[in-house]
Short mmCIF file of C-alpha atoms in Angstrom, two decimals:
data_model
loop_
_atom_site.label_atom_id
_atom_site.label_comp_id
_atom_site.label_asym_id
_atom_site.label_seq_id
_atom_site.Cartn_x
_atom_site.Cartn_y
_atom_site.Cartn_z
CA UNK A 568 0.00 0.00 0.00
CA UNK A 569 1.09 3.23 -0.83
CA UNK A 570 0.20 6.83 0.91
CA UNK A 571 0.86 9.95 -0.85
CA UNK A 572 0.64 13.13 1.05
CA UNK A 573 0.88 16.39 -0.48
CA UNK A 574 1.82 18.98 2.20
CA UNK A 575 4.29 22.23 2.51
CA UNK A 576 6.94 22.39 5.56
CA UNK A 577 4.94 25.21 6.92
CA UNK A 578 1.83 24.00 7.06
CA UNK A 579 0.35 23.80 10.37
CA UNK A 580 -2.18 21.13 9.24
CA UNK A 581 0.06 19.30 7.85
CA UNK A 582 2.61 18.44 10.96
CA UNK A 583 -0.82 17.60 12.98
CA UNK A 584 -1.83 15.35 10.30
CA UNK A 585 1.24 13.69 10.37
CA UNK A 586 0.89 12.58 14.32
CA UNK A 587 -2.65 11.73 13.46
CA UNK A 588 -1.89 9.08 10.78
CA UNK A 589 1.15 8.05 12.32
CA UNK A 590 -0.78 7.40 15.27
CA UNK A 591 -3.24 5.69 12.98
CA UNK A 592 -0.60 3.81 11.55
CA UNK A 593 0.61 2.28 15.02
CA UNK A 594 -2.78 0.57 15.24
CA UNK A 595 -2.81 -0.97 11.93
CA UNK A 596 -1.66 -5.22 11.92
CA UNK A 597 0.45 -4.33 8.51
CA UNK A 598 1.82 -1.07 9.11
CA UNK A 599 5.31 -2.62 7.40
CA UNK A 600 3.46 -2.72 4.47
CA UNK A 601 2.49 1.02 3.96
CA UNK A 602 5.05 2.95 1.96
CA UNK A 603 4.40 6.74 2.75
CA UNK A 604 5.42 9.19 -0.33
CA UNK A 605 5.75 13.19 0.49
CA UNK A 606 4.52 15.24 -2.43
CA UNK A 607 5.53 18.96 -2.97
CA UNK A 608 3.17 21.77 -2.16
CA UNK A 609 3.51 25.33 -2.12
CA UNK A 610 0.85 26.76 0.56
CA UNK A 611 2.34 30.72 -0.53
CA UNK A 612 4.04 30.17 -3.36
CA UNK A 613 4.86 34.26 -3.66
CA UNK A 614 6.80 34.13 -0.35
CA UNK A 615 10.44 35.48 -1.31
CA UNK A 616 13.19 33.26 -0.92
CA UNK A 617 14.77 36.18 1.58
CA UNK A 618 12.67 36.71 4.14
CA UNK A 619 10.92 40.08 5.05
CA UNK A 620 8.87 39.35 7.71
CA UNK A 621 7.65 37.36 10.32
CA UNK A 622 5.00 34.64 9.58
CA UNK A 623 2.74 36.08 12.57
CA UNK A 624 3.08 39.75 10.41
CA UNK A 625 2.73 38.33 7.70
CA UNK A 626 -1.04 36.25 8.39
CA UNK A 627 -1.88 39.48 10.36
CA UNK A 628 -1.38 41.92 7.20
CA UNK A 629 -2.93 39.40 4.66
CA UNK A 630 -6.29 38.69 7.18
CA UNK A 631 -6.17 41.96 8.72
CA UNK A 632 -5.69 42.51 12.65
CA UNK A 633 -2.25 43.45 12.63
CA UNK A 634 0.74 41.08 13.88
CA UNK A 635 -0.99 40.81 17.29
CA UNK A 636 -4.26 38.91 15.10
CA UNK A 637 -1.46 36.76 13.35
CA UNK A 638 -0.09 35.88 16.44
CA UNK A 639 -3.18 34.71 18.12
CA UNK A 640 -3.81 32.08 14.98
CA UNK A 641 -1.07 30.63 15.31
CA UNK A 642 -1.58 30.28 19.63
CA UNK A 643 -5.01 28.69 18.25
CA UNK A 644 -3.36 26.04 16.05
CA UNK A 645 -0.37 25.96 18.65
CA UNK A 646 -3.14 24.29 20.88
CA UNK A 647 -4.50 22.13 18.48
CA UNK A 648 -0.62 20.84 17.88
CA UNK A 649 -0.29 20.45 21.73
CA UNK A 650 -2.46 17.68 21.74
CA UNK A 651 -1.05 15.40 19.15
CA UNK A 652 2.24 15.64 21.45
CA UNK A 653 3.66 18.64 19.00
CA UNK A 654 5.21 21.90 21.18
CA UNK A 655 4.84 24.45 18.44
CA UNK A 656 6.53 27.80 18.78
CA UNK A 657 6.99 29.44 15.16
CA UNK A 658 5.31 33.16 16.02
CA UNK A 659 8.91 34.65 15.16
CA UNK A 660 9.76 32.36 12.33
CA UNK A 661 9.63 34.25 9.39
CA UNK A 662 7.72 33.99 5.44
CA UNK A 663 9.85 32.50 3.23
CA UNK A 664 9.84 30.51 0.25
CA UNK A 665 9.34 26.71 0.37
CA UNK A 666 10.69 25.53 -3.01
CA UNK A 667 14.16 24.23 -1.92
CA UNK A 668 12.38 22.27 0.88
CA UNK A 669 10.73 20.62 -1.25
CA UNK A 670 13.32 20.50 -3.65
CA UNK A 671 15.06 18.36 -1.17
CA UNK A 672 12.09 16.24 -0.57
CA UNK A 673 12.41 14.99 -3.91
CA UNK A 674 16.28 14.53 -3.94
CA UNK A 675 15.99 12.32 -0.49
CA UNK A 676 13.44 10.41 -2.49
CA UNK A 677 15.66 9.68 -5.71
CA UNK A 678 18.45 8.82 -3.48
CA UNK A 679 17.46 6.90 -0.68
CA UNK A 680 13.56 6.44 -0.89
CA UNK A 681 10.68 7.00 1.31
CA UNK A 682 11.96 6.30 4.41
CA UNK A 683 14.84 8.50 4.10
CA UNK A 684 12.57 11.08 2.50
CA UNK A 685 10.48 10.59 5.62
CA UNK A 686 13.54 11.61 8.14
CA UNK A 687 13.50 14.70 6.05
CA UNK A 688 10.35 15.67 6.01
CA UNK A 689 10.37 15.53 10.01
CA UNK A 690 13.50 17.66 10.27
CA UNK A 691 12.30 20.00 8.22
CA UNK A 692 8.60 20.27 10.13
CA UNK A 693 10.32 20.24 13.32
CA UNK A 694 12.91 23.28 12.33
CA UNK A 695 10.10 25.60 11.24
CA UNK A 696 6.92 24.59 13.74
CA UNK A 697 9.25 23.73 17.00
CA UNK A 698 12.71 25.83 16.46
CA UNK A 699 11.25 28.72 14.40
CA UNK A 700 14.04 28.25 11.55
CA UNK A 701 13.91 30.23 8.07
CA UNK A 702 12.40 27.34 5.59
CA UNK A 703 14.39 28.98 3.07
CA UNK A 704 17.81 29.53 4.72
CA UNK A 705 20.51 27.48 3.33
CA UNK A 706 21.94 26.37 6.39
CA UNK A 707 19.11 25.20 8.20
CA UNK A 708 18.17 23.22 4.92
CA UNK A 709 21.64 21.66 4.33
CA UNK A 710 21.61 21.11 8.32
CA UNK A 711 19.03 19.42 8.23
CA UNK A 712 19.40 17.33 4.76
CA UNK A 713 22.76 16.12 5.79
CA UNK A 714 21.61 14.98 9.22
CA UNK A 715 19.72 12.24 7.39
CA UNK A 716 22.27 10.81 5.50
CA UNK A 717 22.61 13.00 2.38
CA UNK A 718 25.61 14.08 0.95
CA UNK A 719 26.97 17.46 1.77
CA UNK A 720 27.97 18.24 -1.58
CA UNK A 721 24.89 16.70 -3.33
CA UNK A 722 22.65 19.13 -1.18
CA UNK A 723 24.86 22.24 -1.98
CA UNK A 724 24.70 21.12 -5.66
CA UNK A 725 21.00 20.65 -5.85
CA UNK A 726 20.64 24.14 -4.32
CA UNK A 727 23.37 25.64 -6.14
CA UNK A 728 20.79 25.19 -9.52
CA UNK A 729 16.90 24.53 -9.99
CA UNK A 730 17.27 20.69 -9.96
CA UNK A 731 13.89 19.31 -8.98
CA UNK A 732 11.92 22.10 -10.08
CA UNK A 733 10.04 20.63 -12.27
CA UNK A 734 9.15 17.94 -9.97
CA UNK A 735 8.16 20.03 -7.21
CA UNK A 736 5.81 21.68 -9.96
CA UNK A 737 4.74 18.12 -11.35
CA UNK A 738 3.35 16.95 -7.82
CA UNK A 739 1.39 20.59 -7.48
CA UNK A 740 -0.26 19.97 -11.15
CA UNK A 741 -1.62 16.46 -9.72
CA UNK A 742 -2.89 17.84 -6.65
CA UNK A 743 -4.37 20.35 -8.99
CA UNK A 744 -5.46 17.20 -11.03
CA UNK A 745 -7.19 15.87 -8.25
CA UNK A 746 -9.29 18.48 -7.37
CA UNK A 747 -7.12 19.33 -3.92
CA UNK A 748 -6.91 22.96 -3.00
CA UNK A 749 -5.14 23.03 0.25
CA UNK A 750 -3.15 20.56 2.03
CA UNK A 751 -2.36 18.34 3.72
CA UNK A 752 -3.85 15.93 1.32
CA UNK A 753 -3.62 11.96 1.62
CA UNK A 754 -4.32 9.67 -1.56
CA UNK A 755 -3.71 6.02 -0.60
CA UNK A 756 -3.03 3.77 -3.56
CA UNK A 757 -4.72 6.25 -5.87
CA UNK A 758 -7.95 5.21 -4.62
CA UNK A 759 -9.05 7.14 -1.96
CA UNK A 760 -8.26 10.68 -0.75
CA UNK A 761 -8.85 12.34 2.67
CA UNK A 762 -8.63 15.94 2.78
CA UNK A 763 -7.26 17.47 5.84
CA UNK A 764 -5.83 16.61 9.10
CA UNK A 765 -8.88 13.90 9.84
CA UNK A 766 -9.19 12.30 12.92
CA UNK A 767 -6.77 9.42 13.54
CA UNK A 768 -9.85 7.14 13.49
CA UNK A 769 -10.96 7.90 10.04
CA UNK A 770 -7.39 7.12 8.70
CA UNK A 771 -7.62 3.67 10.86
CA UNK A 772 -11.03 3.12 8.78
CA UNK A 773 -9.21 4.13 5.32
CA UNK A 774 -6.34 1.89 6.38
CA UNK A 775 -8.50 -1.38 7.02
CA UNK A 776 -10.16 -0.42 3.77
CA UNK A 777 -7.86 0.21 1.80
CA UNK A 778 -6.19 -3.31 2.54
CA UNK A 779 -9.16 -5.16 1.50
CA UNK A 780 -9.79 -3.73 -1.81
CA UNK A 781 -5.60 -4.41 -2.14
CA UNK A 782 -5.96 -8.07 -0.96
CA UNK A 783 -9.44 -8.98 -2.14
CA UNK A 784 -11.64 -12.10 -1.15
CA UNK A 785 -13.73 -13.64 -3.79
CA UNK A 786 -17.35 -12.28 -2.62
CA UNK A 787 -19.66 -14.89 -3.97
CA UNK A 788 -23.02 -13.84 -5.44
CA UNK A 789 -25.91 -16.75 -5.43
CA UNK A 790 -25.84 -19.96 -3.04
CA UNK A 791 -26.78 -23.25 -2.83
CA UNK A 792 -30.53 -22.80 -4.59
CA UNK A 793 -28.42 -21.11 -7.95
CA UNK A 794 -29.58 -22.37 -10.87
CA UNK A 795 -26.07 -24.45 -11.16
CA UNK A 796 -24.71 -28.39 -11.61
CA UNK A 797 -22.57 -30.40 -8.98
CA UNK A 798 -22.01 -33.62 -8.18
CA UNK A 799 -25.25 -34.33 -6.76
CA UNK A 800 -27.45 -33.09 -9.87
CA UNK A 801 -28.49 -29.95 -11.70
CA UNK A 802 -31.00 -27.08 -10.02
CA UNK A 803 -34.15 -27.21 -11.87
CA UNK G 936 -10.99 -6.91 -17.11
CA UNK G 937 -10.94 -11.06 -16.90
CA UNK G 938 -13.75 -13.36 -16.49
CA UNK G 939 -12.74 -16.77 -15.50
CA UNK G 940 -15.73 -19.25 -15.89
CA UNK G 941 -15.37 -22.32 -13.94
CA UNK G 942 -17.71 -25.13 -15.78
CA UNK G 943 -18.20 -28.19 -17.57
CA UNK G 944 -18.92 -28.97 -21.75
CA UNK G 945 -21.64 -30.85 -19.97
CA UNK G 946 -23.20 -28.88 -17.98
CA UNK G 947 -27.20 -27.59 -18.91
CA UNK G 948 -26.55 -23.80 -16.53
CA UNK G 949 -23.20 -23.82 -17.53
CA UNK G 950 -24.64 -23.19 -21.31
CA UNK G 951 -27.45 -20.99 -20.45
CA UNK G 952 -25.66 -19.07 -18.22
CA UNK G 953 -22.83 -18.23 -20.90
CA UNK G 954 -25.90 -16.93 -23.05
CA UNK G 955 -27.01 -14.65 -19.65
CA UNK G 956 -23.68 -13.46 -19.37
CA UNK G 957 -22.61 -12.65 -23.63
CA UNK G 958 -26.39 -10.71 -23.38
CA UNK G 959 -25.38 -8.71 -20.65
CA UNK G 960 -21.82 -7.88 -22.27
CA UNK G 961 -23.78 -7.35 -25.44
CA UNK G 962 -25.27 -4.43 -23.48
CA UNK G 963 -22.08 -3.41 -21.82
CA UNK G 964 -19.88 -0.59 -23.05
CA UNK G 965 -16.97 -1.80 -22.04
CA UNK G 966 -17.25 -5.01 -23.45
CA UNK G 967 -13.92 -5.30 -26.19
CA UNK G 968 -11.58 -4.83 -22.84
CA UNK G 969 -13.37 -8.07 -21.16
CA UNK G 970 -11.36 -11.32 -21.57
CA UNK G 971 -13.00 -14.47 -20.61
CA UNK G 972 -11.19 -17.60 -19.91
CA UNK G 973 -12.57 -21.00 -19.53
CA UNK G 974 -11.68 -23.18 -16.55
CA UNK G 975 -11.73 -26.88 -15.88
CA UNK G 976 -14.60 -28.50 -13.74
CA UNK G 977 -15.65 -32.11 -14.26
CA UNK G 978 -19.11 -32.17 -13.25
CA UNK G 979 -19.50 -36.30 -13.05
CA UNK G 980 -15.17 -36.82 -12.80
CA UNK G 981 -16.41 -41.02 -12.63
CA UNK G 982 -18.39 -40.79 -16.01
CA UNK G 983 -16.31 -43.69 -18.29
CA UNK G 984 -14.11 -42.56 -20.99
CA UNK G 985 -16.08 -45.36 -23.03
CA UNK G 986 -19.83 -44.21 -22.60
CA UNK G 987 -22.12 -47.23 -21.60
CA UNK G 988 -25.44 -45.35 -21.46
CA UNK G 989 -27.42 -42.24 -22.36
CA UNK G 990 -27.61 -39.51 -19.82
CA UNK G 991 -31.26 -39.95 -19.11
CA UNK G 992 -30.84 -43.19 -18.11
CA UNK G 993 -27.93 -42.21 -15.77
CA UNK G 994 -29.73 -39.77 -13.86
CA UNK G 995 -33.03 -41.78 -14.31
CA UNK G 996 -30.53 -44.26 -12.23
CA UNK G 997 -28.74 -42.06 -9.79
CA UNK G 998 -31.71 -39.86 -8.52
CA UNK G 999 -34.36 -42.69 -9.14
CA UNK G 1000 -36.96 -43.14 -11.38
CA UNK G 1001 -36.18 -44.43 -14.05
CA UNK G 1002 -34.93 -43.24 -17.78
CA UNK G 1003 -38.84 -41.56 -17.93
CA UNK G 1004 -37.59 -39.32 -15.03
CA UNK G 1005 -34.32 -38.78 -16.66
CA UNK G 1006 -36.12 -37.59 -19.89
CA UNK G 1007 -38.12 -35.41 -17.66
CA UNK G 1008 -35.60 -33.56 -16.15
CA UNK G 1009 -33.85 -32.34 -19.00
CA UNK G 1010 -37.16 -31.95 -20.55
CA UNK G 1011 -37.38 -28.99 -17.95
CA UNK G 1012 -33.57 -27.24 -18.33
CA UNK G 1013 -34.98 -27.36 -22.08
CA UNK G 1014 -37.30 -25.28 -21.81
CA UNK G 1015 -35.34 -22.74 -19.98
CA UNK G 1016 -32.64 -23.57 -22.40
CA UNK G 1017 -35.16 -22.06 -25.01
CA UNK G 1018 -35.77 -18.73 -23.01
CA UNK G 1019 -32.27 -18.58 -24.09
CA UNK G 1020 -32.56 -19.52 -27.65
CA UNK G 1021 -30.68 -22.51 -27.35
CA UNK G 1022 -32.38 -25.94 -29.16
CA UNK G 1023 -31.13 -28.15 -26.68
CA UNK G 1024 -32.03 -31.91 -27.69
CA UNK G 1025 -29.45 -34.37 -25.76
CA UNK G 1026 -31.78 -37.03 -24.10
CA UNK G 1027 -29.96 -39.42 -26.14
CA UNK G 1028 -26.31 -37.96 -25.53
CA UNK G 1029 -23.95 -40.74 -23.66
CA UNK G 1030 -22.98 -40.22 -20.29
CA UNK G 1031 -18.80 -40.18 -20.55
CA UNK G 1032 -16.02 -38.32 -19.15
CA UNK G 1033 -14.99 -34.49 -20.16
CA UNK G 1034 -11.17 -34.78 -19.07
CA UNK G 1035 -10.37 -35.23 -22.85
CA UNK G 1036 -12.43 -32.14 -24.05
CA UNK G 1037 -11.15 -29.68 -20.76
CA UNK G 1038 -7.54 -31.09 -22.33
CA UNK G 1039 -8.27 -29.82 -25.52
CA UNK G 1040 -9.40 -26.37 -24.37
CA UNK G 1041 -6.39 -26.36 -22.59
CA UNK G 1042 -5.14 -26.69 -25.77
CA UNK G 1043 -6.92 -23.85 -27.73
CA UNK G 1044 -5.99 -21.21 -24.90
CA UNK G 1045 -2.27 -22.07 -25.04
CA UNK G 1046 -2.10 -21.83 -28.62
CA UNK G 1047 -4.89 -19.60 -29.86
CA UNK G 1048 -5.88 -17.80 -26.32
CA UNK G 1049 -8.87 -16.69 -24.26
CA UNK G 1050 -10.57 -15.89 -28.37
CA UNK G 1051 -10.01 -19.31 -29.71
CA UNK G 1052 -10.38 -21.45 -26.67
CA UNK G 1053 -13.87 -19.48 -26.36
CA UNK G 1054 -14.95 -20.99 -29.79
CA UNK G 1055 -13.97 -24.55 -28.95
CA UNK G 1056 -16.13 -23.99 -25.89
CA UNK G 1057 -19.41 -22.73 -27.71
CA UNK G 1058 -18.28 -26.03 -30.20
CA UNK G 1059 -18.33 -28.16 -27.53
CA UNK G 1060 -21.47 -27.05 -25.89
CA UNK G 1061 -23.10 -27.35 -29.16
CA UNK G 1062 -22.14 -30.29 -30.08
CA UNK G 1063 -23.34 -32.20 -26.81
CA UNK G 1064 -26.60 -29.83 -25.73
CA UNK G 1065 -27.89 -29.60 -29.29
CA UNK G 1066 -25.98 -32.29 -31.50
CA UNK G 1067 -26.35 -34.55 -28.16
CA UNK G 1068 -22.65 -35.91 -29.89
CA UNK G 1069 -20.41 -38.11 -27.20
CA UNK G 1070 -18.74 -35.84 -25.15
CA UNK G 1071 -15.47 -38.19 -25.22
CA UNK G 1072 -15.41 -39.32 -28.39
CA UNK G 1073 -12.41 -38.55 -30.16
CA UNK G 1074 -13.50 -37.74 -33.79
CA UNK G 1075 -15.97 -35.49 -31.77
CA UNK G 1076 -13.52 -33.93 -30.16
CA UNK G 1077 -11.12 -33.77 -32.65
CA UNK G 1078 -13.69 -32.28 -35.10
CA UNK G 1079 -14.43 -29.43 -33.10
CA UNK G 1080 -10.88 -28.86 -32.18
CA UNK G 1081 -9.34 -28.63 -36.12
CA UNK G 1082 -12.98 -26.82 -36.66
CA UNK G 1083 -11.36 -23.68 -34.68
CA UNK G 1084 -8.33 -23.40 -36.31
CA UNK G 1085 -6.14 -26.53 -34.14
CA UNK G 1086 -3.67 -28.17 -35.97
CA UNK G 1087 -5.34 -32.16 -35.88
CA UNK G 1088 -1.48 -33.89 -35.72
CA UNK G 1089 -1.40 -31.63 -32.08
CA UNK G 1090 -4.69 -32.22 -31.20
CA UNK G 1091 -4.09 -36.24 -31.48
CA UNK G 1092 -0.77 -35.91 -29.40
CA UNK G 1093 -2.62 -34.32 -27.10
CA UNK G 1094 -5.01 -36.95 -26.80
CA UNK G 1095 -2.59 -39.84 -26.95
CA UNK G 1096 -0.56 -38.77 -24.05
CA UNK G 1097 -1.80 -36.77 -20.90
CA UNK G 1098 -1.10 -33.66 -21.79
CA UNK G 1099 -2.83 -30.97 -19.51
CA UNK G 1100 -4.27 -33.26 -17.27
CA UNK G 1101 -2.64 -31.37 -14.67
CA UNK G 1102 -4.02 -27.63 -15.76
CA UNK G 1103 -7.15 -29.39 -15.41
CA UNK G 1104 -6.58 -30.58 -12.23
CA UNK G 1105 -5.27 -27.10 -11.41
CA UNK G 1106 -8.60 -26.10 -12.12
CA UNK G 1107 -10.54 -28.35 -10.14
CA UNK G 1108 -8.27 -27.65 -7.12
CA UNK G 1109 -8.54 -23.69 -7.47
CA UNK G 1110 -12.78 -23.82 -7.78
CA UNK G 1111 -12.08 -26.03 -4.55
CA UNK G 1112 -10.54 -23.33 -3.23
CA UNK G 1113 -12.86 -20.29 -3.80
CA UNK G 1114 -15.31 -22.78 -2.16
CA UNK G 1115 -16.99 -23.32 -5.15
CA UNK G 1116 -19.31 -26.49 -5.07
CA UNK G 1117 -21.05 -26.71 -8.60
CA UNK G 1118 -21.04 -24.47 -11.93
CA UNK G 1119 -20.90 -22.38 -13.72
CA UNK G 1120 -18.84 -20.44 -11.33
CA UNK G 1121 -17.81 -17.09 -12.85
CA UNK G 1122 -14.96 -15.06 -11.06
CA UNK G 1123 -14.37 -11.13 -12.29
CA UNK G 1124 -10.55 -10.35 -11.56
CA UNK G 1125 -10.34 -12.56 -8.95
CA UNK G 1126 -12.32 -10.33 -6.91
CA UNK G 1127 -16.17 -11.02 -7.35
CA UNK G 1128 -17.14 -14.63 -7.70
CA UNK G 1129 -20.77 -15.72 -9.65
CA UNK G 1130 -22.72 -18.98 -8.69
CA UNK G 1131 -24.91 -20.27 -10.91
CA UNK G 1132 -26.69 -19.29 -14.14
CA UNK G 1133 -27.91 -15.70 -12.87
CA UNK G 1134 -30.18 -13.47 -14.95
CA UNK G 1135 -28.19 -11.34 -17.32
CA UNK G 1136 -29.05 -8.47 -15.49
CA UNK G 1137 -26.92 -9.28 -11.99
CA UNK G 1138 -23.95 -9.74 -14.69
CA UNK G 1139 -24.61 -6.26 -16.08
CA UNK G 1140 -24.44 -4.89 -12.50
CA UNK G 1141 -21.42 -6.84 -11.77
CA UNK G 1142 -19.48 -5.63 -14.98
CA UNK G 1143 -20.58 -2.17 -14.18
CA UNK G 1144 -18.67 -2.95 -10.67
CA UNK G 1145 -15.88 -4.39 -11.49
CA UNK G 1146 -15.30 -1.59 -14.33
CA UNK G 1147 -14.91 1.22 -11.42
CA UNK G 1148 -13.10 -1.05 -9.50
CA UNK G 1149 -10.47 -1.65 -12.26
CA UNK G 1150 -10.72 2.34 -13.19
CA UNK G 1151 -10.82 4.12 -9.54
CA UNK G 1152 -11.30 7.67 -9.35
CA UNK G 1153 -9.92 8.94 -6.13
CA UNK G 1154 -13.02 9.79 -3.46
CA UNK G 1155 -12.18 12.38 -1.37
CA UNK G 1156 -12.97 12.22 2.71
CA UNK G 1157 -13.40 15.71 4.01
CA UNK G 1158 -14.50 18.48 2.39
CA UNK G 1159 -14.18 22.68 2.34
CA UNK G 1160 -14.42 22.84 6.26
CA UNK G 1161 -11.50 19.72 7.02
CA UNK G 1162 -8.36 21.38 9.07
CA UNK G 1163 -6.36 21.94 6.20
CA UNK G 1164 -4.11 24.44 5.06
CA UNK G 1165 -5.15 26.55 1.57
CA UNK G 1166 -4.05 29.81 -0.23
CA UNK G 1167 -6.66 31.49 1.84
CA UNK G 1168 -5.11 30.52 5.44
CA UNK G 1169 -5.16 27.66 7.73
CA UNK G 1170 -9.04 26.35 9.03
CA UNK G 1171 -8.71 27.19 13.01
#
């Protein structure tokens, strides 16, 4: 089985959604089955690469309010976080530019698959919801790339040009394709998609059904009165 | 798609429910991507190779009363048989074993596939239901065999040696195994199983199934007000 998840690294959702399937996941008998693939999407895909501002002046300007009304969003969502085991504290981290995140995502992918892409995708939620790092800031994306087993120079190169572009803008047409607007969005074995960070329950449910449609039984229509032949004579 | 069809050249349902289930792919718009393939199941596996009496008087034998009750009993398939627009007339067919003709459309689906084995079968219905011809006579079977398009000098070294016995027995063991009792036993892509000659409408709904199943769309759990992330802000 096979989860896709398009999500951005500074998505709020996204990071609860996470906990919630993972916790989901725990529960389910063939969790070492389920191959979980991180697809690229840009929730403000005009933030600048350098940032300007913070993120809690930035929501406050765009929804009105002033940085004050930013900041109390994000205490809202910070409590939501709090009880999926998440300590959130990103009021002073600042608007940036996701694309070499996600650029990354994809290189961890090519190079040492979904579980390694996984470790990345954790660092990288962690640095901007937890530690209030710069998404876009070199360091704390080659920091955190290289702490899960990329190469050094690999990262640098990948930055140093716009390799991956086009598949950071390849996952964003399919979500596009699939009628998602906002993220984070789950599609499990291009069969079913949940929108949003559901309950932990409802991804339990997809889970369970999503493994019987992958490992069906024969479900036999008409019984013993069919109008059939055995061994001891034809129905008529 | 694939249809696997579990039943016997001797069989009375197994005939009129391969006329219930071509009507209902006559009606079905996705009918050129539907492959059927014909599977082994010896209705009476102790019927003689060398027949010693007519089928009547078999089952006027084995379920009592006589060759009168025989008659009488496939006087009543007939007339279903006609609802079908199949002349069935095979009072006086022998009673003898099908290994030889399951063998042979073996045969036809190695060499020809699902298209040519699927004439041999209508042939071989035919030639017992409405010709009431031996079932295991060899210049029956071999007529109906070259009659598709088999070369005869591979259809006798087929049937002077034991090729395929085991393919049939294959068969046998699989129906076994989907707890399948009598035929005809249709399974659609090893996911939805069939027993019995059903009307032609249950197989309509059951192509229309399996069609959706083979083509999923994704269905999306949660809708505009899920905790998701979106280019206008984070749902709090």
């Amino acid at each position: 089985m096979q989860i896709e998840i398009w999500s951005d690294v500074v998505c709020p959702w996204c990071y609860i959604g996470k906990r919630r399937l993972e916790s989901a996941l725990a529960g389910f008998e063939h969790a070492d089955e389920v191959e979980i693939v991180w697809r690229s999407f840009q929730l403000d895909p005009d933030a600048p690469r350098e940032a300007t501002e913070t993120i809690a002046t930035h929501l406050g300007r765009k929804y009105g309010g002033g940085p004050e009304a930013g900041r109390q969003m994000i205490d809202r969502v910070t409590g939501i976080a709090a009880g999926e085991g998440l300590a959130f504290d990103y009021h002073d981290a600042q608007r940036a530019s996701t694309v070499d995140a996600h650029r990354l995502l994809h290189l961890a992918l090519a190079e040492g698959g979904p579980a390694l892409q996984g470790e990345l995708k954790e660092r990288l939620l962690d640095a901007y919801f937890v530690d209030a790092r710069n998404p876009a800031d070199r360091a704390v994306l080659s920091e955190a790339a290289v702490a899960v087993g990329l190469r050094e120079e690999r990262v640098a190169a990948v930055l140093d040009s716009d390799e991956y572009a086009d598949e950071v803008a390849a996952d964003a047409a399919q979500a596009a394709a699939y009628g998602a607007t906002g993220v984070p969005f789950f599609v499990v074995d291009r069969r079913y998609g949940v929108s949003g960070a559901q309950p932990s329950e409802l991804f339990g449910e997809l889970l369970e059904r999503a493994w019987a449609d992958s490992h069906p039984l024969v479900q036999v229509v008409g019984g013993d009165d069919a109008e059939a032949c055995g061994p001891d004579g034809c129905a008529t």
